[in-house]
Coordinates of C-alpha atoms and ligand atoms in Angstrom, one line a residue:
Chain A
X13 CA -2.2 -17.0 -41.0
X14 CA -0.4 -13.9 -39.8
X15 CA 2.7 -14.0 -38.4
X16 CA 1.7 -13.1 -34.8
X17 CA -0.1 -16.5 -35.2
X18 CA 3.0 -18.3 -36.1
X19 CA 4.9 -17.2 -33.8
X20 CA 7.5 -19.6 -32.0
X21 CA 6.5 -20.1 -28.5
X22 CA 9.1 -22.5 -27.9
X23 CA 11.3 -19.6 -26.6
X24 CA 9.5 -19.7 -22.6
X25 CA 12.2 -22.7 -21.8
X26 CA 14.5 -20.3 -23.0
X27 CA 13.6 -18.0 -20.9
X28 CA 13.0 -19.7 -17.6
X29 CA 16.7 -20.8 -18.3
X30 CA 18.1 -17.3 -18.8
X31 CA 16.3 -16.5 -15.8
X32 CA 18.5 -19.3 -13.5
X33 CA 21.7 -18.3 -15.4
X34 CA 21.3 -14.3 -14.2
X35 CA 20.0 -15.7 -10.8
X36 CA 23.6 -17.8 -10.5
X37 CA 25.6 -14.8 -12.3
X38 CA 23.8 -12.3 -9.5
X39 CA 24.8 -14.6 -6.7
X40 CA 28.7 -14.9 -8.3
X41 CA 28.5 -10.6 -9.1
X42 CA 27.5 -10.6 -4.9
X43 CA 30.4 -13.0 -3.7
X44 CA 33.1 -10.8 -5.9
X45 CA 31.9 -7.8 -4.8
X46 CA 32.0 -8.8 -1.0
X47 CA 35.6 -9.9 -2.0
X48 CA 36.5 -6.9 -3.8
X49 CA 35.1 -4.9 -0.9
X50 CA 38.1 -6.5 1.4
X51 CA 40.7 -5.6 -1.2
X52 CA 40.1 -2.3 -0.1
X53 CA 40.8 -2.6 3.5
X54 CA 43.8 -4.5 2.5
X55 CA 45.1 -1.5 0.4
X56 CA 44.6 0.6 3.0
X57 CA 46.8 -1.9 5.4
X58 CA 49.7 -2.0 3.1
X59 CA 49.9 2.1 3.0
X60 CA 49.7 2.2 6.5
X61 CA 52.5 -0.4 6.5
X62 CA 54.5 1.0 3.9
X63 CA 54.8 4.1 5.5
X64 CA 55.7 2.4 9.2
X65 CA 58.5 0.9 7.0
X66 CA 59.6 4.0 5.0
X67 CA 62.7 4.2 2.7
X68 CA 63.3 0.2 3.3
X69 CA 59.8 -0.3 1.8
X70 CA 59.8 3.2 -0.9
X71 CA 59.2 0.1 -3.7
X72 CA 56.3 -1.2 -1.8
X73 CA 55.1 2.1 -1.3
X74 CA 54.6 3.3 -4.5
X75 CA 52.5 -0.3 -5.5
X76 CA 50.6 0.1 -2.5
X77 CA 49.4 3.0 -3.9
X78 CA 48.3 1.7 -7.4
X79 CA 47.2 -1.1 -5.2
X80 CA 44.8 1.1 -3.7
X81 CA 43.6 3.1 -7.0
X82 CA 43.2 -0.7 -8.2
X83 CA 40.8 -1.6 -5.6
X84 CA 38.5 1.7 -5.9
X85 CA 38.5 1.4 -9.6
X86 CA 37.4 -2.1 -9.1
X87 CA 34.7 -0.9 -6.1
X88 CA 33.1 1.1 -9.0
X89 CA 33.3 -1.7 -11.9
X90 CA 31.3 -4.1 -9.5
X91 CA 28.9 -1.1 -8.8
X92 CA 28.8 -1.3 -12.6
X93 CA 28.7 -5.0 -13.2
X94 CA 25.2 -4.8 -10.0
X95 CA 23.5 -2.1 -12.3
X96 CA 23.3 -4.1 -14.9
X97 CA 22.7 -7.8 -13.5
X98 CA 19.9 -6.0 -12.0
X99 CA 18.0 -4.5 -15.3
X100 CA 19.2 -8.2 -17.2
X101 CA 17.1 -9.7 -14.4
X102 CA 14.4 -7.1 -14.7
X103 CA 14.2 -7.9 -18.4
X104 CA 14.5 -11.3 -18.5
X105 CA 11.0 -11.3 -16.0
X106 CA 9.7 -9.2 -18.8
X107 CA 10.0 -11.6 -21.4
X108 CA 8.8 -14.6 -19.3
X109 CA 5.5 -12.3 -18.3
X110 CA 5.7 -11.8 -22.0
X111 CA 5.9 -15.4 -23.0
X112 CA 2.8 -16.2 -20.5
X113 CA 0.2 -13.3 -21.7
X114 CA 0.9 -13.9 -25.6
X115 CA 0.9 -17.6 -25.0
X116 CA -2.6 -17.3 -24.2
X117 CA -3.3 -14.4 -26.5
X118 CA -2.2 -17.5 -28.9
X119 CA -4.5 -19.8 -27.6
X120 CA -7.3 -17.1 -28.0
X121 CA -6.5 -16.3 -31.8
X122 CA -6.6 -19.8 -32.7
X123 CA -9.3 -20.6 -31.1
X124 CA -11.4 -17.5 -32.7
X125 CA -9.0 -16.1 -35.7
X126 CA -11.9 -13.9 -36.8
X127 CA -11.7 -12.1 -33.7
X128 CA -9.6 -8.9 -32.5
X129 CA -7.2 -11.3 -31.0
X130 CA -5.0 -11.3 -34.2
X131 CA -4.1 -7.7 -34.4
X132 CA -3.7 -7.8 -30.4
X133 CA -1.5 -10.4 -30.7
X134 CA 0.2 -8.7 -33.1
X135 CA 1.1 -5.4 -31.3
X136 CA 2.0 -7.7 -28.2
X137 CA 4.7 -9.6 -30.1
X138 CA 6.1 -5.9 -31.1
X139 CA 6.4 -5.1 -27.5
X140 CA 8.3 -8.5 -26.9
X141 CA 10.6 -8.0 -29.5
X142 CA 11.4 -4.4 -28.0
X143 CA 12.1 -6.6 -24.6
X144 CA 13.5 -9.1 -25.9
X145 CA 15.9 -6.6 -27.8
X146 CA 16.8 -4.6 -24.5
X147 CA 17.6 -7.7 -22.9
X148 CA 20.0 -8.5 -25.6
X149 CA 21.7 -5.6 -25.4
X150 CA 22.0 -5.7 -21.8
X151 CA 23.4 -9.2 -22.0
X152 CA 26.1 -7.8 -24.4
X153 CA 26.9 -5.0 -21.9
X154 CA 26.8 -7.2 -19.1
X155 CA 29.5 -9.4 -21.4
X156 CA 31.8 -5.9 -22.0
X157 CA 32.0 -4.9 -18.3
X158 CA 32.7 -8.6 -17.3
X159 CA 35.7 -8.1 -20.2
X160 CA 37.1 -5.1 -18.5
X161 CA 36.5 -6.4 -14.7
X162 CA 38.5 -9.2 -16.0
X163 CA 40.9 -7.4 -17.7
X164 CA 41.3 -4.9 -14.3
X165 CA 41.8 -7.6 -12.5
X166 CA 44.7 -9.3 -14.1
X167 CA 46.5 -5.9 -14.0
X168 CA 45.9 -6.3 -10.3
X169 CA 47.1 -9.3 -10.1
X170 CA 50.4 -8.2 -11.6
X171 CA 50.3 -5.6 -8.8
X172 CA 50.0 -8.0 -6.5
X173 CA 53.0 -10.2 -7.4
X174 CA 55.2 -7.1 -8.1
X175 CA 54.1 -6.6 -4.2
X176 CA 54.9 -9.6 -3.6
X177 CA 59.0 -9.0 -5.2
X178 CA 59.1 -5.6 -3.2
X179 CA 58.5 -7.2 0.0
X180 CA 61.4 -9.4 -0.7
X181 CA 63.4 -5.9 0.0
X182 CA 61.7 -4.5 2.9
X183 CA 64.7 -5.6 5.5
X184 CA 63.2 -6.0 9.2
X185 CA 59.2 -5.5 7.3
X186 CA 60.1 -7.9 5.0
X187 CA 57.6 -10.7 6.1
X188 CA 54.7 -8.8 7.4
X189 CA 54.7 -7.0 4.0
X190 CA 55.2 -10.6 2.3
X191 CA 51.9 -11.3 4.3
X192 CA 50.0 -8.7 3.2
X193 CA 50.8 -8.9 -0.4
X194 CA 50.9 -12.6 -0.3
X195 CA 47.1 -12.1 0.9
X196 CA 46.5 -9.5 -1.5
X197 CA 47.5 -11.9 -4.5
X198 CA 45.3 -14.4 -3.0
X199 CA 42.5 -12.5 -3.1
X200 CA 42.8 -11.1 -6.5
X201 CA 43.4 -14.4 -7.8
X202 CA 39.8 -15.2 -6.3
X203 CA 38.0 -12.7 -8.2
X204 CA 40.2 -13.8 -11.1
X205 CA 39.0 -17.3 -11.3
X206 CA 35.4 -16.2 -10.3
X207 CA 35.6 -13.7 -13.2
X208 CA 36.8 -16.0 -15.4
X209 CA 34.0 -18.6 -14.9
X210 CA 31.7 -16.0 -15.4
X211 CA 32.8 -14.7 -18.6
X212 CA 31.6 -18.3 -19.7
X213 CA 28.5 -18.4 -18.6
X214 CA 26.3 -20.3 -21.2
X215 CA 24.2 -16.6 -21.0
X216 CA 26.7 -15.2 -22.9
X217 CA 27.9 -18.0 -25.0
X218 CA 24.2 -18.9 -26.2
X219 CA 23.9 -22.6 -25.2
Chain B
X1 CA -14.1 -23.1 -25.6
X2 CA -17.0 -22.2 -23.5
X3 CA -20.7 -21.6 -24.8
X4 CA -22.7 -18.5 -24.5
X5 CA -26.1 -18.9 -23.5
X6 CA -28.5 -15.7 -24.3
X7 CA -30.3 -15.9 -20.7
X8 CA -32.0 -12.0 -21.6
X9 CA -32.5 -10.1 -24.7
X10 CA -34.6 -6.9 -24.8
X11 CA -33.3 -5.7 -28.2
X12 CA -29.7 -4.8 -27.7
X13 CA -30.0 -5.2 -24.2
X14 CA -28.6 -8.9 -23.1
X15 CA -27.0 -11.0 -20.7
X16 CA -25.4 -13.3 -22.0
X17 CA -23.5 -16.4 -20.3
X18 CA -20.5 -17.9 -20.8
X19 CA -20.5 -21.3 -19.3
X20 CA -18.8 -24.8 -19.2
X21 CA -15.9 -25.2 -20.7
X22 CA -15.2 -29.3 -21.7
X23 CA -11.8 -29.2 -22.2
X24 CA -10.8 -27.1 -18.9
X25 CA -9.0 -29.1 -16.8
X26 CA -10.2 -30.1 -13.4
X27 CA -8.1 -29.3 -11.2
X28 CA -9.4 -25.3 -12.0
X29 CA -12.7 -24.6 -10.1
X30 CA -15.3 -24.0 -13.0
X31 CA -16.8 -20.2 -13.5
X32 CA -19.8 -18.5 -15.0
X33 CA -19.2 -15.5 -16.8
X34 CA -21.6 -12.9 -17.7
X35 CA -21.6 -10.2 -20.2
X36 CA -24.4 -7.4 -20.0
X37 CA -24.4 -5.5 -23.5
X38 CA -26.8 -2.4 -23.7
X39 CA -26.2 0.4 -26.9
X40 CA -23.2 -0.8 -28.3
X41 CA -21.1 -1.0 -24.7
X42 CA -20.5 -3.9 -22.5
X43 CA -20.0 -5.2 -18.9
X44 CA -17.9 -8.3 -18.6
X45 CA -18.8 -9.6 -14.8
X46 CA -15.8 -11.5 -13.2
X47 CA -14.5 -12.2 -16.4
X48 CA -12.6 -14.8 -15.0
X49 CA -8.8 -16.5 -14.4
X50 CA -5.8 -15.8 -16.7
X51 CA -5.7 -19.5 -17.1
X52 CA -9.3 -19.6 -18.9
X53 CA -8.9 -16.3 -21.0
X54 CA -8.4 -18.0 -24.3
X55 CA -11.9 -19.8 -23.4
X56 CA -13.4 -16.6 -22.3
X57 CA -12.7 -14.9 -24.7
X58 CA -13.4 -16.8 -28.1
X59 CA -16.5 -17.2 -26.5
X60 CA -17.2 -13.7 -25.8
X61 CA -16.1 -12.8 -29.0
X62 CA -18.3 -14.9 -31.0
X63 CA -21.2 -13.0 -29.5
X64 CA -19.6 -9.1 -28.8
X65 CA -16.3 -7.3 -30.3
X66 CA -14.2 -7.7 -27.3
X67 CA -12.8 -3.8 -28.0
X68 CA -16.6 -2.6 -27.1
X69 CA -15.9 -3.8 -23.4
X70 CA -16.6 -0.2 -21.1
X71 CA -15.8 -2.3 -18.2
X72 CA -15.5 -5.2 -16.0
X73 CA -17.0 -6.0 -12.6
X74 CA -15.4 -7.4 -10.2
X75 CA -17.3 -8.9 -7.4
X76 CA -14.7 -9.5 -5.1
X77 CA -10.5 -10.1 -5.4
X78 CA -10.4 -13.7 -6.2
X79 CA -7.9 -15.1 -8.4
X80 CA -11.1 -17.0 -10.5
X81 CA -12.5 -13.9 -10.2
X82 CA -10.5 -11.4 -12.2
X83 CA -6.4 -12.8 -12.1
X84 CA -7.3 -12.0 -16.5
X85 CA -7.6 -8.7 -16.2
X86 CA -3.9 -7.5 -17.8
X87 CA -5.2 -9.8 -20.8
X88 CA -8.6 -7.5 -21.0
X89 CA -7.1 -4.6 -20.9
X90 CA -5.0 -5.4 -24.0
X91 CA -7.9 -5.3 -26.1
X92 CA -9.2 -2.1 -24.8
X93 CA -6.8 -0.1 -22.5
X94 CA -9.5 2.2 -21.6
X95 CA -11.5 -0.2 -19.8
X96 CA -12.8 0.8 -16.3
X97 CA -12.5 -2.0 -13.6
X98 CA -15.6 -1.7 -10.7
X99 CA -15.0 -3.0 -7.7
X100 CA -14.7 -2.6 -3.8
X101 CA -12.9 0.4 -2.3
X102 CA -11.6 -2.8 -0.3
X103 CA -9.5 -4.0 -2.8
X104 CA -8.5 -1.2 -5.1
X105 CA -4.7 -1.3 -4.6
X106 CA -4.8 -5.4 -4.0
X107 CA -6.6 -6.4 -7.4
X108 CA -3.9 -3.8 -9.6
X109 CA -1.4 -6.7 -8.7
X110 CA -3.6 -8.6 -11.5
X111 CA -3.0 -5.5 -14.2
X112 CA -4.1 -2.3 -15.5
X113 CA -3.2 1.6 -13.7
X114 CA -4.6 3.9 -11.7
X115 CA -7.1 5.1 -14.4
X116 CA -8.4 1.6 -14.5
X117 CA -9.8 1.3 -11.0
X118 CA -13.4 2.6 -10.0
X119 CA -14.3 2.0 -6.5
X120 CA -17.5 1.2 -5.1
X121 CA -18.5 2.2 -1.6
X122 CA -19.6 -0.1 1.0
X123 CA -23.1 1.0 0.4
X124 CA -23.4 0.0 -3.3
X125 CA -23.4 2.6 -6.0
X126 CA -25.0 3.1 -9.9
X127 CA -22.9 2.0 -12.4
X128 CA -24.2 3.2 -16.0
X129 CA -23.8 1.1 -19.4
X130 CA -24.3 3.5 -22.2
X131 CA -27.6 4.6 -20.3
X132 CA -28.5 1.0 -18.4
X133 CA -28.5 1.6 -15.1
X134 CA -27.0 -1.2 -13.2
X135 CA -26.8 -1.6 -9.2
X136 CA -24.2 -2.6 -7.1
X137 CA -25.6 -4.2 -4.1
X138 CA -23.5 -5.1 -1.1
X139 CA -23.1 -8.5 -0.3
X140 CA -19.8 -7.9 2.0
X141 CA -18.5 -11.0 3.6
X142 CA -20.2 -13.3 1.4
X143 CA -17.4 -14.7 0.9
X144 CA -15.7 -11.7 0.2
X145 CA -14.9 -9.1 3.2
X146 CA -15.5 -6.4 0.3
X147 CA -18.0 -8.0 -1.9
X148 CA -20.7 -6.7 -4.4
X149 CA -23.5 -8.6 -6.7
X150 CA -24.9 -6.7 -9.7
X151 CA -28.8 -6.0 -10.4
X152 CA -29.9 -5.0 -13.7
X153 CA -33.7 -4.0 -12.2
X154 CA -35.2 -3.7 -15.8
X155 CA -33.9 -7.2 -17.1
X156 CA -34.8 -7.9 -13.5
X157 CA -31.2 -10.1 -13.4
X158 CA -29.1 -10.4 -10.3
X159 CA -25.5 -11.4 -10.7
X160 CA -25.0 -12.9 -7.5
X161 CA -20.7 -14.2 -7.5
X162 CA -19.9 -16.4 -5.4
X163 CA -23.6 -16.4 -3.5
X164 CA -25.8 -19.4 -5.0
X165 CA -22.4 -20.9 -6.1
X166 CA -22.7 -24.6 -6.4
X167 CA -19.8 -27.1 -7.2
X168 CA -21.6 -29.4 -9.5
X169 CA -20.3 -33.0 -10.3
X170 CA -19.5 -34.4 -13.8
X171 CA -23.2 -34.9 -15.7
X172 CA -24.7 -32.8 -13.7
X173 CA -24.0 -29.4 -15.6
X174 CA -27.4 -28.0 -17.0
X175 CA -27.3 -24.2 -17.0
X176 CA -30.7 -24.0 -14.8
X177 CA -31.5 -25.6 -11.6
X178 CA -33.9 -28.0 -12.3
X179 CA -34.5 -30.3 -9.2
X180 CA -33.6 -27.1 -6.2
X181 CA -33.2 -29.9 -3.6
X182 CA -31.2 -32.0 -5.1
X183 CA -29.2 -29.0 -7.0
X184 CA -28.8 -27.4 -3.3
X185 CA -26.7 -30.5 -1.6
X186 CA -24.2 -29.4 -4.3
X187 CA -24.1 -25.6 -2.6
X188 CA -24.4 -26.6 0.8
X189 CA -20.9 -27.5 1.8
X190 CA -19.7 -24.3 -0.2
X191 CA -21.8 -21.6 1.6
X192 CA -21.2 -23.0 5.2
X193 CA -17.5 -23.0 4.8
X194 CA -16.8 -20.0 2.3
X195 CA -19.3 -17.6 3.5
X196 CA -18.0 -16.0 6.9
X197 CA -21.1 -14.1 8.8
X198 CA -24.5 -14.9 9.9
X199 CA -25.5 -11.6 10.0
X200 CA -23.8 -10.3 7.1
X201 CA -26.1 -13.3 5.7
X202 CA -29.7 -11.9 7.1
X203 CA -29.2 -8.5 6.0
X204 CA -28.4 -9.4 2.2
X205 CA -31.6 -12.3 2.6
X206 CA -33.7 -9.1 3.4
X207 CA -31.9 -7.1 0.8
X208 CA -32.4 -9.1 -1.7
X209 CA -35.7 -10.5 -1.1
X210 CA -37.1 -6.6 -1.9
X211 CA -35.8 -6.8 -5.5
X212 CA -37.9 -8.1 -8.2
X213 CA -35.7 -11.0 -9.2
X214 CA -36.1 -13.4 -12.3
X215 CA -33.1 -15.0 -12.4
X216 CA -30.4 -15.2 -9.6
X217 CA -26.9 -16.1 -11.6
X218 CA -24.1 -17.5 -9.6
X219 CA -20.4 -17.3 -10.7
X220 CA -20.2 -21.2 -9.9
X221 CA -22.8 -23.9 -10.8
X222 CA -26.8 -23.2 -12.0
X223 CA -28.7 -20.2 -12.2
X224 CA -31.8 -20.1 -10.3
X225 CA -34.9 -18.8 -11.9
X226 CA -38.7 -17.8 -11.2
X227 CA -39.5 -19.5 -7.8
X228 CA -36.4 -21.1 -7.3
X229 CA -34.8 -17.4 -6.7
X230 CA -37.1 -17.0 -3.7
X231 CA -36.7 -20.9 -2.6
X232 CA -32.7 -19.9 -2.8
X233 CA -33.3 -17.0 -0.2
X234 CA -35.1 -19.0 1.8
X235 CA -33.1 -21.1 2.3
X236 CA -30.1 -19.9 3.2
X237 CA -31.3 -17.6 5.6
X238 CA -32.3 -20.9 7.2
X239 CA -28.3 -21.9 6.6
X240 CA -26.0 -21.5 9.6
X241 CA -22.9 -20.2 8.0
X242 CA -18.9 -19.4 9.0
X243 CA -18.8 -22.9 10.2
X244 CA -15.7 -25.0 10.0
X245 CA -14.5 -28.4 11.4
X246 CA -11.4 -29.1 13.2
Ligands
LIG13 FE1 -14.5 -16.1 -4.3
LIG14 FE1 -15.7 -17.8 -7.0

């Protein structure tokens, strides 16, 4: 028997799982970016407040401002993170279309192993592997840019605290600007834990 | 795995069928398929569901190098029809797919590219295997809005699809009609609820009743040969079709 005849077909479950796992991880990616989306108008409130405050708020000011860079970069690391949810979900279709046609290429080259149905389901399984080799390498993308998200986000969340000590100082602005930063901690936290759940997706950690 | 049947053979020309499959599970409609070989080409004719492929195709190739298939024809868009087509095409890429203009860009959803796709007009049109030629003969709305049977004039052969079709019950499975009135109960029921026009009807019993027929080959149930083609004319002209209760 050849190995195209041997072949494990046991990896369709597989699949079909990987398949829910990106579905949830897509939904999660949507939520965060709707969130992160907010942190921008929030960043933009802060300036707007800092400057109303002026010298009583200079400390507020200047985080404000990396508060705002933080947002933006984060705007374009979720942009990053929806790229590639999208192609993992593209691929992982792939592989379960895959799974189906040489599943029944299988069925034919047992059934007649005399037959052209061997070699055919031999150059099939070298196209899955090429799938099945761009999803992996997708998934381990998808795994880096979840690592720096993650890791942006918990320099945000130092931002946010920091905001949170310069408020403190901000004389007759000192509790609007406690509110604003308060909400801005808040928010990052969000992303934080939703990050952090993601990073351990079974998709990534293989079980 | 199916059977073939040799229902023609004039040297290398043949039709060959591909019937009844014991181990198919019920709950898929059972299908004919045909295969017409001429030189060293072949026509697969609604080759069939992706669910049956494995079936179809051990069968086909104990009889024909599967990589030696020109083409399939498509009688209509049905899912038992031709939802294998992606596996077909594996085997030979280059494959040309005949069917309606009708559903051209509907049946890609099954497989295959733009290359694949040959449309046939309304009116029916020649299609040539390795010198055979075969007709096209319109047979719209029967069931099929865009719908097309197949004559092979010098085997004198008519692949008819889902006209003839009959939904046979267990036991009752021999390739030819034997007893037509008793074989015809079994059709019945499937022509006055599938087909959808009276009139489409009349004009492909007149059609049809000018070609020199021998055998009439449905995609579902018995073939009907010698007088029994004529006696199937008959009587569904007679049938009121399109009908449906509640
Ligand atoms: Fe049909
Ligand atoms: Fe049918």
């Amino acid at each position: 028997m050849t190995t195209a005849l041997t072949t494990r077909l046991s990896s369709a479950p597989q699949a079909g799982v990987d398949l829910l796992r990106i579905v949830r991880i897509n939904e999660e990616i949507k939520s965060v970016v709707g969130v992160a989306f907010k942190i921008n108008i929030m960043a933009l409130n802060a300036i707007f407040l800092a400057k109303r405050a002026g010298t009583a708020a200079r400390g507020f000011g200047v985080l404000s401002n990396e508060l705002r860079v933080f947002s933006q970069d984060l705007r374009d690391c979720m942009g990053a993170l929806t790229g590639l949810i999208h192609g993992c979900v593209n691929e992982v279709s792939l592989v379960l279309q895959d799974l189906r046609h040489t599943g029944l290429l299988h069925q034919a080259a047992v059934l007649s192993p005399q037959s052209k149905a061997v070699g055919v389901l031999a150059a099939r399984e070298i196209q899955n592997e090429q799938h099945t080799r761009r999803l992996a390498s997708l998934r381990k993308q998808l795994k880096r840019a979840l690592e720096d998200a993650f890791q942006m986000v918990e320099l945000g969340g130092v931002l946010a605290k920091s905001a949170k000590i310069e408020a403190a100082y901000g004389q007759s602005f000192a509790v609007p600007l406690a509110q604003v930063s308060g909400e801005f901690d808040n928010i990052v936290e969000e992303i934080r834990a939703s990050l952090e759940s993601l990073r351990r997706s079974a998709f990534f950690t293989g079980n | 795995m199916k059977t073939t049947k040799t229902i023609f053979q004039d040297g290398n020309h043949k039709w060959v069928a591909i019937v009844r499959d014991p181990e198919k599970p019920n709950y898929l409609i059972d299908t004919n398929e045909y295969l017409i070989t001429h030189g060293g080409q072949g026509l697969l004719l609604d080759p069939g569901g992706a669910e049956i492929f494995p079936a179809v195709f051990s069968a086909l190739s104990s009889e024909f190098d599967p990589s030696a298939l020109a083409g399939i024809f498509a009688s209509h868009q049905d899912p038992d029809i031709c939802s294998s087509l992606a596996l077909w095409l594996e085997f030979n890429p280059k494959m040309r797919c005949h069917v309606s203009w009708l559903w051209g860009s509907f049946i890609p959803h099954f497989g295959g590219s733009a290359e694949t796709f040959v449309m046939i007009p309304d009116e029916g049109c020649d299609i040539s295997l390795d010198g055979l030629i075969l007709r096209a003969v319109p047979a719209h709305y029967l069931h099929s809005s865009g719908n097309f049977n197949l004559y092979d004039k010098v085997a004198k052969m008519m692949f008819s699809g889902d006209v003839g079709a009959a939904l046979l019950p267990p036991g009752e499975d021999s390739l030819y009609v034997e007893d037509f009135d008793k074989h015809i109960r079994h059709a019945e029921g499937f022509h006055r609820r599938w087909m959808g026009s009276n009139e489409a009807k009349r004009r492909w019993c007149e059609r049809v009743s000018q070609l020199d027929i021998d055998m009439l080959c449905p995609q579902h149930g018995a073939i009907y040969q010698g007088a029994n083609v004529q006696r199937f004319i008959n009587w569904f002209d007679e049938l009121q079709v399109g009908i449906v209760s509640g």
